[in-house]
mmCIF file of C-alpha atoms in Angstrom:
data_model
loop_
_atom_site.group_PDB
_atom_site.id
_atom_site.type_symbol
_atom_site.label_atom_id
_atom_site.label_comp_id
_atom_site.label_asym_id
_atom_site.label_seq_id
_atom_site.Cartn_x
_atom_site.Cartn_y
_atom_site.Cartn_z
ATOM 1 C CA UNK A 1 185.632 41.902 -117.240
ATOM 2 C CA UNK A 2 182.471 44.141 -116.690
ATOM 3 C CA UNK A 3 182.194 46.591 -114.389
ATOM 4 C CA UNK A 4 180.541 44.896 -111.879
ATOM 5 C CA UNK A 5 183.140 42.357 -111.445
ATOM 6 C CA UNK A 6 185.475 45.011 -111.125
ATOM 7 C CA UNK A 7 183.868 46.533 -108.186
ATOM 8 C CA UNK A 8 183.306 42.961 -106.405
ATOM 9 C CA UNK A 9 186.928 42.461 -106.757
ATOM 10 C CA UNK A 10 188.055 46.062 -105.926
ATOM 11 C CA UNK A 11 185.463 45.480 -102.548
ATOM 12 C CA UNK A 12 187.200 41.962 -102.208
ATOM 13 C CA UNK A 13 190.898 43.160 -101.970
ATOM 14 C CA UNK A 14 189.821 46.510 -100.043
ATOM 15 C CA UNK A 15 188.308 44.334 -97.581
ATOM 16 C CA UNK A 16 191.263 41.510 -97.388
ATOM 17 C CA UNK A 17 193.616 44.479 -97.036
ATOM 18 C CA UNK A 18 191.402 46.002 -94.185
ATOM 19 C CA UNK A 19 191.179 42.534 -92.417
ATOM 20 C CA UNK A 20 194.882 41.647 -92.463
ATOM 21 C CA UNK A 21 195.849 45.064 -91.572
ATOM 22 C CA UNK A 22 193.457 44.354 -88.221
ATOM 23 C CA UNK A 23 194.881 40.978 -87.570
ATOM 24 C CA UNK A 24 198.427 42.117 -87.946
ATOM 25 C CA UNK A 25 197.955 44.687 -85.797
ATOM 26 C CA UNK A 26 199.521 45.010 -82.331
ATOM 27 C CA UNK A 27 197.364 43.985 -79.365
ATOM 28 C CA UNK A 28 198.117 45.328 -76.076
ATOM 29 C CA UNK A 29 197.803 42.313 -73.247
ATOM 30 C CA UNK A 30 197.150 43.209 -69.940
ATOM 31 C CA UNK A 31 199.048 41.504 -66.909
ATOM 32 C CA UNK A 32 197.101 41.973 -63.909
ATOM 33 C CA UNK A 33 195.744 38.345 -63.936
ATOM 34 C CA UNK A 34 191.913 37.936 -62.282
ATOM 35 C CA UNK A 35 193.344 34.341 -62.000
ATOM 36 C CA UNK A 36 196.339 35.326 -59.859
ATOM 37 C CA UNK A 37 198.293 32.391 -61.161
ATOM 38 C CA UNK A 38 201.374 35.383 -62.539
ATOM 39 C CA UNK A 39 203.977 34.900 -60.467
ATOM 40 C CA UNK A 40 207.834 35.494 -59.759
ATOM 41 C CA UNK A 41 209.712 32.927 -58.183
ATOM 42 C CA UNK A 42 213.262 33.787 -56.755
ATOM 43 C CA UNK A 43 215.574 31.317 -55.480
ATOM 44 C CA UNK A 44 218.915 32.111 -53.470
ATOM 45 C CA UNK A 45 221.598 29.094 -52.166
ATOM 46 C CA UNK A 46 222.910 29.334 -48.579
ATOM 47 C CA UNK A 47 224.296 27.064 -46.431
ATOM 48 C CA UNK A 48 221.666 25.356 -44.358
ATOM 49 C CA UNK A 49 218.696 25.851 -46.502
ATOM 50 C CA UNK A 50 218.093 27.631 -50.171
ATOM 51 C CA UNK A 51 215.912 30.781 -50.081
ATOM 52 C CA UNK A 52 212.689 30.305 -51.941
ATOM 53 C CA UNK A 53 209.866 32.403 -52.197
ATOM 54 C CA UNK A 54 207.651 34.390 -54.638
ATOM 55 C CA UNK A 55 205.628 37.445 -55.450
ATOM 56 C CA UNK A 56 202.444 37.486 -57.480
ATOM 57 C CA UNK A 57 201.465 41.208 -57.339
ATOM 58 C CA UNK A 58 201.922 41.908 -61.116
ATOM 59 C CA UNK A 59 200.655 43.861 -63.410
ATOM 60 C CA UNK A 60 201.512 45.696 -66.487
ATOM 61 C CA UNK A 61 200.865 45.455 -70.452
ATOM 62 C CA UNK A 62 202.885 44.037 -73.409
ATOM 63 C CA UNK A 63 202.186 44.963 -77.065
ATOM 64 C CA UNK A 64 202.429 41.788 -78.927
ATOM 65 C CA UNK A 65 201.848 41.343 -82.698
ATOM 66 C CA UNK A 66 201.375 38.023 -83.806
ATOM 67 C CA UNK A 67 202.446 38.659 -87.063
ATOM 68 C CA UNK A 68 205.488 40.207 -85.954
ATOM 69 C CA UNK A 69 206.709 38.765 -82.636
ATOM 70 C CA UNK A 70 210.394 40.182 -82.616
ATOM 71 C CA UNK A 71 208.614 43.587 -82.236
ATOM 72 C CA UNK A 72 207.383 42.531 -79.045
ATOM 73 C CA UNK A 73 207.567 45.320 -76.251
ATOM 74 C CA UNK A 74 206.158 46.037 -72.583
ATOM 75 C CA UNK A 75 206.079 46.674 -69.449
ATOM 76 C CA UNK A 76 205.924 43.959 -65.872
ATOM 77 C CA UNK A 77 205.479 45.631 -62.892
ATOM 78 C CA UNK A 78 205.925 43.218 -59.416
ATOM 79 C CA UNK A 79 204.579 44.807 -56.277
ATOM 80 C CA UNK A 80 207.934 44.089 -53.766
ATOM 81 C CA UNK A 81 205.162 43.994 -50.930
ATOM 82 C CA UNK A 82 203.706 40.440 -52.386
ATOM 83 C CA UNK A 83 206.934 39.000 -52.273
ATOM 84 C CA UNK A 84 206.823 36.291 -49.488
ATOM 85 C CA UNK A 85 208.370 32.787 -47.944
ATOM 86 C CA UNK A 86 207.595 29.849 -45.996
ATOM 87 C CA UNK A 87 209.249 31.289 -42.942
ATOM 88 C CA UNK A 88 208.029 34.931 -41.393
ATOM 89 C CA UNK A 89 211.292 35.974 -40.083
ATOM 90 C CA UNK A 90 212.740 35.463 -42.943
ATOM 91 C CA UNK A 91 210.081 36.878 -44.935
ATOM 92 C CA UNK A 92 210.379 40.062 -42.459
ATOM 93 C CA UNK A 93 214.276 40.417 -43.315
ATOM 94 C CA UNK A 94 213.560 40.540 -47.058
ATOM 95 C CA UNK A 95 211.077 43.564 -46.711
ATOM 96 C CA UNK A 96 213.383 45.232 -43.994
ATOM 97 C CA UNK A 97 215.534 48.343 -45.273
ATOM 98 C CA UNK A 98 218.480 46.349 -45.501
ATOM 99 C CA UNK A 99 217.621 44.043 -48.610
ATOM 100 C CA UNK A 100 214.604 45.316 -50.504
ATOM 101 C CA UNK A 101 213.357 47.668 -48.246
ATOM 102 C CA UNK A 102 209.596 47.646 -49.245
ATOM 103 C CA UNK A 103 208.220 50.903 -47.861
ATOM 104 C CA UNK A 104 210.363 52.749 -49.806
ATOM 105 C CA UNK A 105 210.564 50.885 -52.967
ATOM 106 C CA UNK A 106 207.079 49.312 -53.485
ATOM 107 C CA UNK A 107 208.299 48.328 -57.386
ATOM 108 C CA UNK A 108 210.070 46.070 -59.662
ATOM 109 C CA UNK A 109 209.800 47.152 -63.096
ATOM 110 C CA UNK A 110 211.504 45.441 -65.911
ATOM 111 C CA UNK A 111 210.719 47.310 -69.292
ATOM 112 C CA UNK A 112 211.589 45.008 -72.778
ATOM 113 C CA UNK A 113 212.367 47.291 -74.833
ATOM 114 C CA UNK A 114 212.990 45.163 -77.923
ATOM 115 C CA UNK A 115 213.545 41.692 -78.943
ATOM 116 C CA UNK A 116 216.465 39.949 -80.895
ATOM 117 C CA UNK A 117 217.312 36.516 -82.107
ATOM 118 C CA UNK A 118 213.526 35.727 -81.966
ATOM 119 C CA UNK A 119 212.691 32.561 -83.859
ATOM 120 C CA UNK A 120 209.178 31.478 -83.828
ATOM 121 C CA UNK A 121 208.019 28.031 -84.197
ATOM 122 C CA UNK A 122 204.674 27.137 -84.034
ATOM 123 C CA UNK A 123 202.718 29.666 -81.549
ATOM 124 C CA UNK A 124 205.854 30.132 -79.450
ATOM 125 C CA UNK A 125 208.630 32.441 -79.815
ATOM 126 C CA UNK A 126 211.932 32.111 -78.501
ATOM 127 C CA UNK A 127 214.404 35.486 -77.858
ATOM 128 C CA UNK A 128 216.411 37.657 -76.026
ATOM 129 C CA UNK A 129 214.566 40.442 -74.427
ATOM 130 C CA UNK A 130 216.550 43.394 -73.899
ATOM 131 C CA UNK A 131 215.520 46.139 -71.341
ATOM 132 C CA UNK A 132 216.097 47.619 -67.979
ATOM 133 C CA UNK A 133 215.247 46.039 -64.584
ATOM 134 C CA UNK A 134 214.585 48.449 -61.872
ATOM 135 C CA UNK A 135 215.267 47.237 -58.035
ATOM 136 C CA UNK A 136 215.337 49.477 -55.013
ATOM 137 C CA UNK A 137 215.260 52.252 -57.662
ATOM 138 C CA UNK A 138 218.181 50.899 -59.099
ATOM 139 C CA UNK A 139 218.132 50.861 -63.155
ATOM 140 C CA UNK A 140 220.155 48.038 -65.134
ATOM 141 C CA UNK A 141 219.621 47.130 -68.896
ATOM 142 C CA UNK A 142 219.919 43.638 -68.783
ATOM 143 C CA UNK A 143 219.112 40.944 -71.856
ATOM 144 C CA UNK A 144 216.402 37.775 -70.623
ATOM 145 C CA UNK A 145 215.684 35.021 -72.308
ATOM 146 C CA UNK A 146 212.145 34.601 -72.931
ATOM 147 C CA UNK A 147 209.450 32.210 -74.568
ATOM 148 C CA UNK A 148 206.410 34.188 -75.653
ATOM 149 C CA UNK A 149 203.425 31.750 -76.714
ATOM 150 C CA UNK A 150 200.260 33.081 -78.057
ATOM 151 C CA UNK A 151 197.367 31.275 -77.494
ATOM 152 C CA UNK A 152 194.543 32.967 -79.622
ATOM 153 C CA UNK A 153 190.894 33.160 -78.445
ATOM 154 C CA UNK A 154 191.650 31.347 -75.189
ATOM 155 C CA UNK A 155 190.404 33.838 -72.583
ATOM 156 C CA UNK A 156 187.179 32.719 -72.704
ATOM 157 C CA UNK A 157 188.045 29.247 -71.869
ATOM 158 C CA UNK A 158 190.779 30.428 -69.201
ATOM 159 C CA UNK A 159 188.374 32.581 -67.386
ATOM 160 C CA UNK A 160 185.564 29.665 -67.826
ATOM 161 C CA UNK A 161 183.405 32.631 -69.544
ATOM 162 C CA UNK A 162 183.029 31.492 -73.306
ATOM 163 C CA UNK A 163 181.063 34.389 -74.411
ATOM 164 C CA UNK A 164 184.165 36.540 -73.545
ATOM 165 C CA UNK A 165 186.067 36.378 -76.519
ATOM 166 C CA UNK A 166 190.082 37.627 -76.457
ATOM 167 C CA UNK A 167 193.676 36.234 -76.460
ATOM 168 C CA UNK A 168 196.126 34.958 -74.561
ATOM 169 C CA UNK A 169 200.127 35.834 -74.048
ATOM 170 C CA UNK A 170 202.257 33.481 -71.954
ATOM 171 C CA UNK A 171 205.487 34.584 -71.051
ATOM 172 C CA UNK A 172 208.193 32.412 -69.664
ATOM 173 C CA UNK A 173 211.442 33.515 -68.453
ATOM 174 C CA UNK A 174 214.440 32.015 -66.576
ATOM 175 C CA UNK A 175 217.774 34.339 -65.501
ATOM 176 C CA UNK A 176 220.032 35.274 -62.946
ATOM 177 C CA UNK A 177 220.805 38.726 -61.498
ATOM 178 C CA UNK A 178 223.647 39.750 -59.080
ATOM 179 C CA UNK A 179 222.449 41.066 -55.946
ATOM 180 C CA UNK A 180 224.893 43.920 -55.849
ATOM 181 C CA UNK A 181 224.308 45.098 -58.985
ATOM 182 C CA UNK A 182 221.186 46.740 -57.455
ATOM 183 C CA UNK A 183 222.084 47.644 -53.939
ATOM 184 C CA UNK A 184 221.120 44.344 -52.004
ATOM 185 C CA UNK A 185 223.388 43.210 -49.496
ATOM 186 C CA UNK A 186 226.213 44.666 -50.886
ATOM 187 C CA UNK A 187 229.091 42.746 -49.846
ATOM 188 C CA UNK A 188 227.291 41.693 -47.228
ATOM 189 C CA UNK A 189 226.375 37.852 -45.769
ATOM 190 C CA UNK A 190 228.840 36.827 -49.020
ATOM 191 C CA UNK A 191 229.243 33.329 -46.305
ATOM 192 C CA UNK A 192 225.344 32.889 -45.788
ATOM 193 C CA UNK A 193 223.092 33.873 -48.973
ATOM 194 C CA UNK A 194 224.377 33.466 -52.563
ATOM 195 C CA UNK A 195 225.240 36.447 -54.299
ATOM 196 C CA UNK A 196 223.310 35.650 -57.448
ATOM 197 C CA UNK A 197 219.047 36.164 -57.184
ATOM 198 C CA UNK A 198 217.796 32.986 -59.364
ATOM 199 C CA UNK A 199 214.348 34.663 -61.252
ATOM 200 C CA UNK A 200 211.600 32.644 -62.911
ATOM 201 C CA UNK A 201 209.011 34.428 -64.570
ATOM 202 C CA UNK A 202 205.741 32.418 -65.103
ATOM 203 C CA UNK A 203 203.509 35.049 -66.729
ATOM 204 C CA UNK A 204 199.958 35.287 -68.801
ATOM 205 C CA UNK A 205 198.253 38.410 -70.133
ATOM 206 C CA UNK A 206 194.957 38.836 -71.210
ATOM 207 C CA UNK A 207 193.762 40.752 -74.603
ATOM 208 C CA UNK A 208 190.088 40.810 -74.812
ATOM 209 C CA UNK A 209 188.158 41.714 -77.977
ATOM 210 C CA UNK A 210 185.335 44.297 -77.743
ATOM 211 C CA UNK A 211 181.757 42.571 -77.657
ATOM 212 C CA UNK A 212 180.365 42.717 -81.238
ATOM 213 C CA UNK W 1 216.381 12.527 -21.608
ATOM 214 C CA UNK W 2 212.367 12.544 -22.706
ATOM 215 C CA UNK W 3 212.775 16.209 -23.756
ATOM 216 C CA UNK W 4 215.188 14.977 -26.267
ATOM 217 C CA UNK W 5 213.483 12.019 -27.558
ATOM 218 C CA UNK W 6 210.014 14.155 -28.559
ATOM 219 C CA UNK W 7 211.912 16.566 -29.987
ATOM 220 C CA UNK W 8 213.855 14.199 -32.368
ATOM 221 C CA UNK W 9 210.435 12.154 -32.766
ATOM 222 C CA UNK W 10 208.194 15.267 -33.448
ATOM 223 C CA UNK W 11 210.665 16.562 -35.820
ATOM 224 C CA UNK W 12 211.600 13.606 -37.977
ATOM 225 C CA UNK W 13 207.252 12.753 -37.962
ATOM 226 C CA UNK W 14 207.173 16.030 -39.713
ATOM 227 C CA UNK W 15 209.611 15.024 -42.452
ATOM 228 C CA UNK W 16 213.185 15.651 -40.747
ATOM 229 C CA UNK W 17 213.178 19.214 -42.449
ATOM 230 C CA UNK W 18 216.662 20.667 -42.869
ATOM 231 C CA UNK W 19 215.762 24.068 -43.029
ATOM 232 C CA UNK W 20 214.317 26.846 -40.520
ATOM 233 C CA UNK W 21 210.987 26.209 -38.901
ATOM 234 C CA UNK W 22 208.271 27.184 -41.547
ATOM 235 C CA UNK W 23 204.777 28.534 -40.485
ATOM 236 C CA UNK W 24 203.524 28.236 -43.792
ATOM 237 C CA UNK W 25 203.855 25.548 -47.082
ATOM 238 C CA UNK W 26 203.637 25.692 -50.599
ATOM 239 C CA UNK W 27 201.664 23.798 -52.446
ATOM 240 C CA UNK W 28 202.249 24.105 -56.376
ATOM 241 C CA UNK W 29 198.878 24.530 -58.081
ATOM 242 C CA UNK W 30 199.070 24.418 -62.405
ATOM 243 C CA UNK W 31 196.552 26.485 -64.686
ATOM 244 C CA UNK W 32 194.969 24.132 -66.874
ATOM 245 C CA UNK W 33 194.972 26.283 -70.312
ATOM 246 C CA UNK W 34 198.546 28.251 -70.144
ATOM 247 C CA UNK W 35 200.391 25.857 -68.454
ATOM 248 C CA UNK W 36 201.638 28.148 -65.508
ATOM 249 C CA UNK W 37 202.293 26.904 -62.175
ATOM 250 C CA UNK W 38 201.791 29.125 -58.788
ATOM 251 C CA UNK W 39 202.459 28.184 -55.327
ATOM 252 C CA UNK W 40 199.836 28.588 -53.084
ATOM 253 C CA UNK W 41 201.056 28.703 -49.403
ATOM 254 C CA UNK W 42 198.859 27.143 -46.589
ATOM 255 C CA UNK W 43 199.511 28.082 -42.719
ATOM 256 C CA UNK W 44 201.324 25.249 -41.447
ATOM 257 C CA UNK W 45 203.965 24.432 -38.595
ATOM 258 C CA UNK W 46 206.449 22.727 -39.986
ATOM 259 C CA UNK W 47 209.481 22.294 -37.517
ATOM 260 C CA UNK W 48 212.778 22.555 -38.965
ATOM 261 C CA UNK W 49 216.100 22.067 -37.240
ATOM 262 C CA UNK W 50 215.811 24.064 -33.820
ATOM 263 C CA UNK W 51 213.395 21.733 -32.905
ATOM 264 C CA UNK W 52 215.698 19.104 -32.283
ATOM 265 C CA UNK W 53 218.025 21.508 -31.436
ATOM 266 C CA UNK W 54 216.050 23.153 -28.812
ATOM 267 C CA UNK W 55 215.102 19.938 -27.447
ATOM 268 C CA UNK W 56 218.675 19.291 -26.647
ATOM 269 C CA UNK W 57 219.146 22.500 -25.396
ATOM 270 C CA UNK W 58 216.160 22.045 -22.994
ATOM 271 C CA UNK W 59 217.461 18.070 -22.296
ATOM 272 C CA UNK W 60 220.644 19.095 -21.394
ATOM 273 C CA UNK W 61 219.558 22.261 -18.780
ATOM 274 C CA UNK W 62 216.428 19.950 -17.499
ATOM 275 C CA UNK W 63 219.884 17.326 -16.637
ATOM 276 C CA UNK W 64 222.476 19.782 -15.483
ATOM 277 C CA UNK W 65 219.985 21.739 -12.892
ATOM 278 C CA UNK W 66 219.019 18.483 -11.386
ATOM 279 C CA UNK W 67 223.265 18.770 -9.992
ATOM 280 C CA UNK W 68 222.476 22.129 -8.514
ATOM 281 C CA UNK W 69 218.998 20.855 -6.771
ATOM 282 C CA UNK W 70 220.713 17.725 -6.081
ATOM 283 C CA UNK W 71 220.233 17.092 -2.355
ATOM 284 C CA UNK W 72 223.238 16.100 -1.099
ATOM 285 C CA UNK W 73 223.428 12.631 1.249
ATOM 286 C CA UNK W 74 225.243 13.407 4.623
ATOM 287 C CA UNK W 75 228.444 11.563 4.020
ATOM 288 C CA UNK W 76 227.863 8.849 6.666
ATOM 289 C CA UNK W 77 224.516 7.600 5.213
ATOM 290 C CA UNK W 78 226.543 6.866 1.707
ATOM 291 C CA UNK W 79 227.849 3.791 2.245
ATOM 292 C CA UNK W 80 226.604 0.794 4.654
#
């Protein structure tokens, strides 16, 4: 081999190294979505009628790596003041002091703190995110099921901008929390509203690449 | 008896809702690329179960005040 097919194929592997080394790395996806399509849905039984409503102040960030999803981590922030539902008394009694009292808790904060069982199939990942949930500034660790998918160089086409080139993350989750558990209610209306707070989690965040 | 009878009508026109009135309804609206639904709410009435409720309510007083404001026949003019 002469010496200048050495250095082509030194350059070669230097620069495959470099390149995987920036694909594999993690990208931090931001949550606050220009969109406003994020959202929280929460449902509750009681006897007349279920109690259904949503928020959709989010924000946040989540450091995903395609190339290692189980070391997904991050943080989803809801504002409690964007939580509404169909009915404004109702609405008023879930931002009064007695169940999330808004004015003094503006936050729900849930921060994954690591993922197990993840298996990944396709772009989506399946696991158990474990982390703490914070309501009315109470702090559980809880484990949620989640489906991650990553939909690479789609931001453009979300945000109907194609020169803007970036990636997207799509989180889905489905659980249940107890209302007690964080100071809702407790042991309170046990006849009317359900003690367990039905949570779906329809989220996207956005990872945009710098313009070349 | 009218009182009742719009009631019932206006309330099972609106879908015969058995739930609380609602001022506003969601309407579920899906983003094309990640798949997410979001539900947008638009102000409307929609009556739920006091309406019919209410219009009993109303019925019924409307009915039992006309026995106070009755005015009462002299007792010789009530039969022939």
């Amino acid at each position: 081999m002469t010496t200048i097919n050495r250095l082509v194929s030194a350059t070669l592997a230097a620069l495959s190294f470099s390149v995987s080394a920036a694909v594999a790395a993690p990208q931090s996806f931001d949550f606050k979505d220009p969109k406003g399509v994020n959202n929280v849905q929460f449902h509750l039984d009681a006897p007349l009628e279920s109690i259904s409503g949503q928020g959709t102040g989010i924000t946040g960030t989540v450091s995903f790596d395609p190339a290692a999803p189980a070391a997904t981590t991050g943080r989803i922030v809801l504002s409690t003041d964007s939580l509404t539902v169909g009915n404004p008394t109702m609405k008023e009694h879930l931002h009064s002091a007695n169940w999330l009292d808004v004015a003094k808790f503006p936050e729900i904060v849930f921060e994954a703190k690591s993922l197990t069982h993840a298996v990944t199939t396709g772009g989506s990942t399946k696991a158990e995110a474990k982390g703490v949930l914070t309501v009315k500034g109470i702090a559980k660790e809880i484990t949620v099921p989640v489906t991650i998918t990553y939909l690479p160089g789609k931001l453009g086409t979300r945000l109907n901008k194609p020169e803007l080139k970036g990636d997207l993350l799509v989180l889905r989750a489905q659980f249940s929390i107890n209302r007690s558990d964080f100071g809702i209610q407790v042991g309170q209306y046990a006849n009317n509203v359900s003690e367990q707070i039905e949570l779906t989690l329809s989220l996207a965040g956005a990872a945009a690449q710098p313009a070349p | 008896m009218l009182l009742i009878l719009a009631s019932v009508l206006w309330w099972s026109v609106s879908g015969a809702r058995i739930g609380w009135w609602q001022t506003r309804v969601g309407v579920e609206r899906t983003d094309e690329v990640t798949g997410l639904s979001v539900i947008e709410w638009r102000e409307r009435f929609v009556p739920g179960l006091e309406t019919p409720f209410l219009g009993l309510l109303l019925g019924g007083s409307v009915y039992a005040s006309t026995f106070l404001f009755r005015r009462r026949i002299p007792s010789n003019q009530k039969t022939t």
